mmCIF file of C-alpha atoms and ligand atoms in Angstrom:
data_model
loop_
_atom_site.group_PDB
_atom_site.id
_atom_site.type_symbol
_atom_site.label_atom_id
_atom_site.label_comp_id
_atom_site.label_asym_id
_atom_site.label_seq_id
_atom_site.Cartn_x
_atom_site.Cartn_y
_atom_site.Cartn_z
ATOM 1 C CA MET A 121 -20.027 231.940 -138.764
ATOM 2 C CA SER A 122 -21.257 232.705 -135.259
ATOM 3 C CA HIS A 123 -23.411 235.811 -134.880
ATOM 4 C CA LEU A 124 -22.391 236.274 -131.257
ATOM 5 C CA SER A 125 -20.273 239.330 -132.005
ATOM 6 C CA PHE A 126 -23.397 241.148 -133.269
ATOM 7 C CA ILE A 127 -25.060 241.028 -129.844
ATOM 8 C CA PRO A 128 -24.040 243.891 -127.518
ATOM 9 C CA LYS A 129 -23.732 242.703 -123.918
ATOM 10 C CA SER A 130 -25.791 245.697 -122.808
ATOM 11 C CA HIS A 131 -28.741 244.720 -125.005
ATOM 12 C CA PRO A 132 -31.849 244.499 -122.762
ATOM 13 C CA ARG A 133 -32.673 241.091 -124.199
ATOM 14 C CA TYR A 134 -29.085 239.841 -124.322
ATOM 15 C CA PHE A 135 -29.890 236.529 -122.628
ATOM 16 C CA SER A 136 -32.739 235.787 -125.003
ATOM 17 C CA LEU A 137 -30.566 236.566 -128.027
ATOM 18 C CA LEU A 138 -27.789 234.385 -126.626
ATOM 19 C CA THR A 139 -30.255 231.516 -126.296
ATOM 20 C CA ARG A 140 -31.265 231.983 -129.953
ATOM 21 C CA GLU A 141 -27.596 231.886 -130.872
ATOM 22 C CA LYS A 142 -27.139 228.542 -129.079
ATOM 23 C CA LEU A 143 -29.999 227.109 -131.107
ATOM 24 C CA THR A 144 -28.825 228.412 -134.472
ATOM 25 C CA GLU A 145 -25.326 227.122 -133.698
ATOM 26 C CA GLY A 146 -26.912 223.783 -132.726
ATOM 27 C CA PHE A 147 -28.742 223.786 -136.042
ATOM 28 C CA LYS A 148 -25.545 224.453 -138.006
ATOM 29 C CA LYS A 149 -23.847 221.568 -136.164
ATOM 30 C CA GLY A 150 -26.703 219.216 -137.050
ATOM 31 C CA ILE A 151 -28.019 218.883 -133.487
ATOM 32 C CA VAL A 152 -31.206 220.973 -133.750
ATOM 33 C CA ALA A 153 -33.862 220.209 -136.394
ATOM 34 C CA ALA A 154 -34.857 223.178 -138.611
ATOM 35 C CA GLU A 155 -38.348 222.801 -137.117
ATOM 36 C CA GLY A 156 -36.785 223.127 -133.669
ATOM 37 C CA LEU A 157 -35.943 226.753 -134.473
ATOM 38 C CA ILE A 158 -39.608 227.435 -135.207
ATOM 39 C CA ALA A 159 -40.646 225.595 -132.023
ATOM 40 C CA HIS A 160 -38.291 227.840 -130.076
ATOM 41 C CA GLY A 161 -39.959 230.896 -131.607
ATOM 42 C CA ARG A 162 -43.276 229.748 -130.187
ATOM 43 C CA GLY A 163 -41.586 229.269 -126.831
ATOM 44 C CA GLU A 164 -40.091 232.777 -127.001
ATOM 45 C CA ALA A 165 -43.536 234.283 -127.554
ATOM 46 C CA PHE A 166 -44.822 232.639 -124.375
ATOM 47 C CA ASP A 167 -41.678 233.577 -122.484
ATOM 48 C CA TYR A 168 -42.186 237.212 -123.469
ATOM 49 C CA ILE A 169 -45.683 237.078 -121.989
ATOM 50 C CA LEU A 170 -44.306 235.534 -118.785
ATOM 51 C CA GLY A 171 -41.847 238.441 -118.496
ATOM 52 C CA GLU A 172 -38.922 236.063 -119.180
ATOM 53 C CA LYS A 173 -38.804 235.036 -115.548
ATOM 54 C CA THR A 174 -39.650 232.020 -113.437
ATOM 55 C CA LEU A 175 -43.048 232.724 -111.908
ATOM 56 C CA ASN A 176 -44.258 231.402 -108.549
ATOM 57 C CA PRO A 177 -46.366 228.502 -109.900
ATOM 58 C CA ALA A 178 -43.324 227.326 -111.878
ATOM 59 C CA LYS A 179 -41.186 227.526 -108.731
ATOM 60 C CA LYS A 180 -43.670 225.246 -106.942
ATOM 61 C CA ALA A 181 -43.655 222.841 -109.908
ATOM 62 C CA ILE A 182 -39.840 222.745 -109.957
ATOM 63 C CA LYS A 183 -39.817 221.903 -106.243
ATOM 64 C CA ALA A 184 -42.273 219.041 -106.789
ATOM 65 C CA ALA A 185 -40.340 217.844 -109.852
ATOM 66 C CA ALA A 186 -37.127 217.617 -107.812
ATOM 67 C CA ALA A 187 -38.982 215.559 -105.189
ATOM 68 C CA LEU A 188 -40.528 213.291 -107.843
ATOM 69 C CA LEU A 189 -37.185 212.645 -109.564
ATOM 70 C CA LEU A 190 -35.477 211.832 -106.263
ATOM 71 C CA LEU A 191 -38.263 209.463 -105.196
ATOM 72 C CA ALA A 192 -38.363 207.664 -108.572
ATOM 73 C CA LYS A 193 -36.997 204.135 -108.947
ATOM 74 C CA ASN A 194 -36.158 204.463 -112.640
ATOM 75 C CA PRO A 195 -36.104 208.121 -113.683
ATOM 76 C CA VAL A 196 -35.150 209.004 -117.266
ATOM 77 C CA ILE A 197 -34.384 212.370 -118.860
ATOM 78 C CA SER A 198 -35.487 212.409 -122.493
ATOM 79 C CA VAL A 199 -33.345 214.651 -124.688
ATOM 80 C CA ASN A 200 -34.191 216.079 -128.110
ATOM 81 C CA GLY A 201 -32.347 218.502 -130.397
ATOM 82 C CA ASN A 202 -33.376 221.759 -128.724
ATOM 83 C CA SER A 203 -32.772 220.558 -125.178
ATOM 84 C CA ALA A 204 -29.333 219.235 -126.179
ATOM 85 C CA ALA A 205 -28.350 222.571 -127.724
ATOM 86 C CA LEU A 206 -29.637 224.587 -124.759
ATOM 87 C CA SER A 207 -29.037 222.403 -121.719
ATOM 88 C CA ALA A 208 -26.742 219.417 -122.397
ATOM 89 C CA LYS A 209 -24.487 220.193 -119.417
ATOM 90 C CA GLU A 210 -27.463 220.677 -117.106
ATOM 91 C CA VAL A 211 -29.051 217.413 -118.285
ATOM 92 C CA VAL A 212 -25.883 215.528 -117.335
ATOM 93 C CA LYS A 213 -25.656 217.309 -113.957
ATOM 94 C CA LEU A 214 -29.308 216.653 -113.105
ATOM 95 C CA ALA A 215 -28.980 212.998 -114.157
ATOM 96 C CA LYS A 216 -26.027 212.535 -111.813
ATOM 97 C CA ILE A 217 -27.742 214.142 -108.825
ATOM 98 C CA THR A 218 -31.058 212.332 -109.258
ATOM 99 C CA GLY A 219 -29.682 208.994 -110.512
ATOM 100 C CA SER A 220 -31.567 209.433 -113.793
ATOM 101 C CA LYS A 221 -30.711 207.749 -117.066
ATOM 102 C CA ILE A 222 -30.349 209.895 -120.178
ATOM 103 C CA GLU A 223 -32.075 208.872 -123.395
ATOM 104 C CA VAL A 224 -32.069 210.525 -126.823
ATOM 105 C CA ASN A 225 -35.582 210.604 -128.265
ATOM 106 C CA LEU A 226 -36.301 212.598 -131.408
ATOM 107 C CA PHE A 227 -39.386 213.532 -133.365
ATOM 108 C CA TYR A 228 -37.286 214.070 -136.513
ATOM 109 C CA ARG A 229 -35.089 211.063 -135.860
ATOM 110 C CA THR A 230 -32.063 210.518 -138.064
ATOM 111 C CA GLU A 231 -29.062 208.367 -137.173
ATOM 112 C CA LYS A 232 -26.729 211.277 -137.800
ATOM 113 C CA ARG A 233 -28.525 213.625 -135.410
ATOM 114 C CA GLU A 234 -28.943 210.944 -132.738
ATOM 115 C CA LYS A 235 -25.221 210.336 -132.797
ATOM 116 C CA LYS A 236 -24.349 214.030 -132.636
ATOM 117 C CA ILE A 237 -26.620 214.528 -129.628
ATOM 118 C CA LYS A 238 -25.201 211.444 -127.923
ATOM 119 C CA ASP A 239 -21.631 212.661 -128.565
ATOM 120 C CA LEU A 240 -22.468 216.086 -127.134
ATOM 121 C CA LEU A 241 -23.939 214.538 -123.966
ATOM 122 C CA MET A 242 -20.901 212.257 -123.592
ATOM 123 C CA ALA A 243 -18.597 215.256 -124.057
ATOM 124 C CA CYS A 244 -20.506 216.931 -121.208
ATOM 125 C CA GLY A 245 -19.700 213.988 -118.948
ATOM 126 C CA ALA A 246 -22.557 211.506 -119.431
ATOM 127 C CA ALA A 247 -21.397 207.954 -118.712
ATOM 128 C CA LEU A 248 -24.175 206.323 -120.719
ATOM 129 C CA VAL A 249 -26.642 207.683 -123.268
ATOM 130 C CA LEU A 250 -29.542 205.415 -124.212
ATOM 131 C CA GLY A 251 -31.937 205.343 -127.130
ATOM 132 C CA THR A 252 -29.743 205.662 -130.205
ATOM 133 C CA GLY A 253 -29.545 203.307 -133.197
ATOM 134 C CA LYS A 254 -30.500 199.711 -132.440
ATOM 135 C CA ASP A 255 -30.806 200.530 -128.719
ATOM 136 C CA ALA A 256 -34.214 202.076 -129.421
ATOM 137 C CA SER A 257 -35.761 198.638 -129.869
ATOM 138 C CA ALA A 258 -38.900 198.985 -127.740
ATOM 139 C CA ILE A 259 -42.104 200.644 -128.919
ATOM 140 C CA ILE A 260 -44.514 202.949 -127.102
ATOM 141 C CA PRO A 261 -47.935 201.510 -127.999
ATOM 142 C CA GLU A 262 -50.362 203.554 -130.129
ATOM 143 C CA LEU A 263 -47.767 206.213 -130.925
ATOM 144 C CA LEU A 264 -47.078 206.677 -134.632
ATOM 145 C CA SER A 265 -44.184 209.162 -134.670
ATOM 146 C CA GLU A 266 -40.489 208.286 -134.473
ATOM 147 C CA ARG A 267 -40.768 209.115 -130.801
ATOM 148 C CA ARG A 268 -42.426 205.712 -130.319
ATOM 149 C CA LYS A 269 -38.968 204.074 -130.541
ATOM 150 C CA VAL A 270 -37.479 203.878 -127.071
ATOM 151 C CA ASP A 271 -34.773 202.017 -125.193
ATOM 152 C CA PRO A 272 -36.008 198.996 -123.195
ATOM 153 C CA ARG A 273 -33.514 199.940 -120.442
ATOM 154 C CA GLY A 274 -34.658 203.563 -120.413
ATOM 155 C CA ILE A 275 -37.966 205.248 -121.203
ATOM 156 C CA PHE A 276 -39.720 201.904 -121.759
ATOM 157 C CA LYS A 277 -39.251 200.770 -118.177
ATOM 158 C CA ALA A 278 -39.047 204.189 -116.508
ATOM 159 C CA ASP A 279 -41.458 205.184 -113.764
ATOM 160 C CA VAL A 280 -40.729 208.925 -114.158
ATOM 161 C CA VAL A 281 -39.761 210.645 -117.429
ATOM 162 C CA LEU A 282 -38.627 214.266 -117.755
ATOM 163 C CA VAL A 283 -39.462 215.670 -121.194
ATOM 164 C CA PHE A 284 -38.751 218.953 -123.002
ATOM 165 C CA LEU A 285 -40.397 220.486 -126.083
ATOM 166 C CA GLU A 286 -42.926 217.772 -126.689
ATOM 167 C CA ASP A 287 -45.602 217.280 -129.293
ATOM 168 C CA GLY A 288 -48.185 216.087 -126.770
ATOM 169 C CA ASP A 289 -48.785 212.634 -128.241
ATOM 170 C CA ARG A 290 -45.895 210.991 -126.464
ATOM 171 C CA THR A 291 -46.747 212.559 -123.106
ATOM 172 C CA GLU A 292 -50.263 211.177 -123.423
ATOM 173 C CA SER A 293 -48.969 207.716 -124.368
ATOM 174 C CA LEU A 294 -46.439 207.665 -121.525
ATOM 175 C CA VAL A 295 -49.129 208.632 -119.016
ATOM 176 C CA LYS A 296 -51.313 205.822 -120.427
ATOM 177 C CA MET A 297 -48.394 203.474 -119.707
ATOM 178 C CA ARG A 298 -48.745 204.614 -116.069
ATOM 179 C CA LYS A 299 -45.542 206.598 -116.086
ATOM 180 C CA LYS A 300 -45.275 209.947 -114.378
ATOM 181 C CA VAL A 301 -44.284 212.648 -116.839
ATOM 182 C CA ILE A 302 -42.578 215.901 -115.864
ATOM 183 C CA ALA A 303 -42.824 218.402 -118.745
ATOM 184 C CA ILE A 304 -40.938 221.661 -119.093
ATOM 185 C CA ASP A 305 -43.018 223.683 -121.530
ATOM 186 C CA LEU A 306 -43.480 227.445 -121.828
ATOM 187 C CA ASN A 307 -46.975 227.020 -123.201
ATOM 188 C CA PRO A 308 -49.446 226.207 -120.387
ATOM 189 C CA PHE A 309 -52.215 225.601 -122.963
ATOM 190 C CA SER A 310 -50.334 222.886 -124.866
ATOM 191 C CA ARG A 311 -51.495 219.279 -124.805
ATOM 192 C CA THR A 312 -48.172 218.329 -123.235
ATOM 193 C CA ALA A 313 -48.645 220.856 -120.420
ATOM 194 C CA GLN A 314 -52.225 219.734 -119.840
ATOM 195 C CA LYS A 315 -51.564 215.979 -119.997
ATOM 196 C CA ALA A 316 -48.301 215.799 -118.019
ATOM 197 C CA THR A 317 -48.309 214.648 -114.403
ATOM 198 C CA LEU A 318 -46.274 217.672 -113.430
ATOM 199 C CA THR A 319 -45.819 220.737 -115.626
ATOM 200 C CA ILE A 320 -43.091 223.331 -115.258
ATOM 201 C CA VAL A 321 -44.198 226.354 -117.286
ATOM 202 C CA ASP A 322 -40.793 227.930 -117.698
ATOM 203 C CA ASN A 323 -37.929 228.220 -120.154
ATOM 204 C CA ILE A 324 -35.653 225.181 -119.909
ATOM 205 C CA VAL A 325 -32.650 227.504 -119.656
ATOM 206 C CA ARG A 326 -34.028 228.850 -116.345
ATOM 207 C CA ALA A 327 -35.837 225.736 -115.104
ATOM 208 C CA MET A 328 -32.888 223.350 -115.394
ATOM 209 C CA PRO A 329 -30.445 225.263 -113.120
ATOM 210 C CA ASN A 330 -33.238 225.638 -110.534
ATOM 211 C CA LEU A 331 -34.132 221.974 -110.784
ATOM 212 C CA ILE A 332 -30.479 221.064 -110.250
ATOM 213 C CA LYS A 333 -30.208 223.393 -107.238
ATOM 214 C CA LEU A 334 -33.308 221.998 -105.528
ATOM 215 C CA SER A 335 -32.463 218.372 -106.319
ATOM 216 C CA ARG A 336 -29.075 218.931 -104.701
ATOM 217 C CA GLU A 337 -30.729 220.514 -101.655
ATOM 218 C CA PHE A 338 -33.354 217.760 -101.322
ATOM 219 C CA LYS A 339 -30.970 214.852 -101.864
ATOM 220 C CA GLY A 340 -30.349 212.998 -98.652
ATOM 221 C CA GLN A 341 -33.476 214.413 -97.044
ATOM 222 C CA GLY A 342 -35.929 211.816 -95.823
ATOM 223 C CA GLU A 343 -38.507 210.256 -98.140
ATOM 224 C CA GLN A 344 -41.268 211.574 -95.908
ATOM 225 C CA LYS A 345 -40.374 215.195 -96.626
ATOM 226 C CA LEU A 346 -40.251 214.574 -100.382
ATOM 227 C CA LYS A 347 -43.542 212.681 -100.266
ATOM 228 C CA SER A 348 -45.222 215.494 -98.371
ATOM 229 C CA ILE A 349 -44.088 218.011 -101.039
ATOM 230 C CA LEU A 350 -45.795 215.833 -103.652
ATOM 231 C CA LYS A 351 -48.887 215.288 -101.529
ATOM 232 C CA ASN A 352 -49.445 219.029 -101.337
ATOM 233 C CA TYR A 353 -48.873 219.574 -105.057
ATOM 234 C CA ASP A 354 -51.802 219.944 -107.459
ATOM 235 C CA ASN A 355 -50.799 220.261 -111.133
ATOM 236 C CA LYS A 356 -54.225 221.391 -112.347
ATOM 237 C CA LYS A 357 -54.173 224.184 -109.761
ATOM 238 C CA ILE A 358 -50.651 225.228 -110.799
ATOM 239 C CA LEU A 359 -51.674 225.407 -114.474
ATOM 240 C CA LYS A 360 -54.750 227.451 -113.567
ATOM 241 C CA GLU A 361 -52.608 229.861 -111.508
ATOM 242 C CA MET A 362 -50.240 230.266 -114.453
ATOM 243 C CA ILE A 363 -53.050 230.950 -116.921
ATOM 244 C CA LYS A 364 -54.598 233.438 -114.459
ATOM 245 C CA ILE A 365 -51.298 235.336 -114.239
ATOM 246 C CA ILE A 366 -51.111 235.519 -118.047
ATOM 247 C CA ARG A 367 -54.729 236.750 -118.296
ATOM 248 C CA ASN A 368 -54.417 239.316 -115.488
ATOM 249 C CA ASN A 369 -51.149 240.768 -116.711
ATOM 250 C CA TYR A 370 -52.463 241.740 -120.132
HETATM 251 O O1 PTJ B 571 -37.244 215.965 -131.321
HETATM 252 P P1 PTJ B 571 -36.576 216.851 -132.344
HETATM 253 O O2 PTJ B 571 -35.271 217.400 -131.877
HETATM 254 O O3 PTJ B 571 -36.466 216.126 -133.651
HETATM 255 O O4 PTJ B 571 -37.494 218.156 -132.578
HETATM 256 C C1 PTJ B 571 -38.725 218.254 -132.121
HETATM 257 C C2 PTJ B 571 -39.375 219.648 -132.105
HETATM 258 C C3 PTJ B 571 -38.814 220.582 -131.059
HETATM 259 C C4 PTJ B 571 -39.226 220.322 -133.452
HETATM 260 C C5 PTJ B 571 -40.828 219.287 -131.775
HETATM 261 O O5 PTJ B 571 -40.861 218.769 -130.484
HETATM 262 C C6 PTJ B 571 -41.823 220.338 -131.932
HETATM 263 O O6 PTJ B 571 -42.268 220.622 -133.027
HETATM 264 O O7 PTJ B 571 -42.220 220.907 -130.808
HETATM 265 P P2 PTJ B 571 -43.567 221.753 -130.724
HETATM 266 O O8 PTJ B 571 -44.732 220.854 -130.953
HETATM 267 O O9 PTJ B 571 -43.456 222.982 -131.556
HETATM 268 O O10 PTJ B 571 -43.608 222.123 -129.209
HETATM 269 C C7 PTJ B 571 -42.684 222.894 -128.642
HETATM 270 C C8 PTJ B 571 -43.231 223.363 -127.296
HETATM 271 O O11 PTJ B 571 -42.132 223.705 -126.497
HETATM 272 C C9 PTJ B 571 -44.105 224.619 -127.441
HETATM 273 O O12 PTJ B 571 -45.229 224.516 -126.587
HETATM 274 C C10 PTJ B 571 -43.188 225.759 -126.979
HETATM 275 O O13 PTJ B 571 -43.895 226.764 -126.310
HETATM 276 C C11 PTJ B 571 -42.251 225.030 -126.012
HETATM 277 N N1 PTJ B 571 -40.893 225.608 -125.963
HETATM 278 C C12 PTJ B 571 -40.145 226.080 -126.985
HETATM 279 N N2 PTJ B 571 -38.945 226.497 -126.539
HETATM 280 C C13 PTJ B 571 -38.910 226.247 -125.208
HETATM 281 C C14 PTJ B 571 -40.157 225.668 -124.839
HETATM 282 N N3 PTJ B 571 -40.428 225.319 -123.580
HETATM 283 C C15 PTJ B 571 -39.477 225.538 -122.644
HETATM 284 N N4 PTJ B 571 -38.265 226.075 -122.930
HETATM 285 C C16 PTJ B 571 -37.935 226.442 -124.187
HETATM 286 N N5 PTJ B 571 -36.736 226.980 -124.441
#
């Protein structure tokens, strides 16, 4: 049974409660791992500290991420349980605008969950979803988790990979493979945030619509403009700015 009817629209944290509801529904449907609910709780705590809004450093990171995706030769969006439950439609939209492939990649990989996530993405309009079943036949070296299994047409040969809710290990391994990693992670202290090429410290439910909007705006603009956005972007500086805001606010 959905708990949506328990949430008054006037509740000051209506949006946050609605997001929780999407995850618990995703869990009941077998899309979200039980551990994904706990991971979201950690994200919520950081989001609370950020004032549940997209802060300036995150806006700059989103701008650079849009430029990086549009300049990439083989961009891939990596989807797990939480990102499917929260942003499946947005993943498909962003993939279409930026010419990215979509790949399912799970920490708690089961065939059943892979298939459910793939079906959801297809129902949202994806033409092709990589990385499920036997398609995940390539291996990320030195990575021991199930996330090491990737699609040779997707993450394995990608030059840019967009990741959500990571455990850090894979981001590090992908960077070692000379790929550029864009991470959306509410925790600026996490290994993922620190190791990614470009870190968007924001909730995926806010970052994705903004990323779509900017990618749409930037599409068709000359390479030079996109390259200059990236040239002026410094991820370490952005992370420091974010941490400074957190420290100064409390
Ligand atoms: O791949 P799956 O679906 O089998 O599940 C993997 C989970 C999500 C369980 C796994 O990746 C995990 O345990 O994640 P972690 O290590 O707990 O990391 C989650 C990170 O994502 C934390 O740093 C959170 O702050 C952050 N986070 C949680 N919710 C959001 C988020 N970042 C952005 N937007 C969110 N909504």
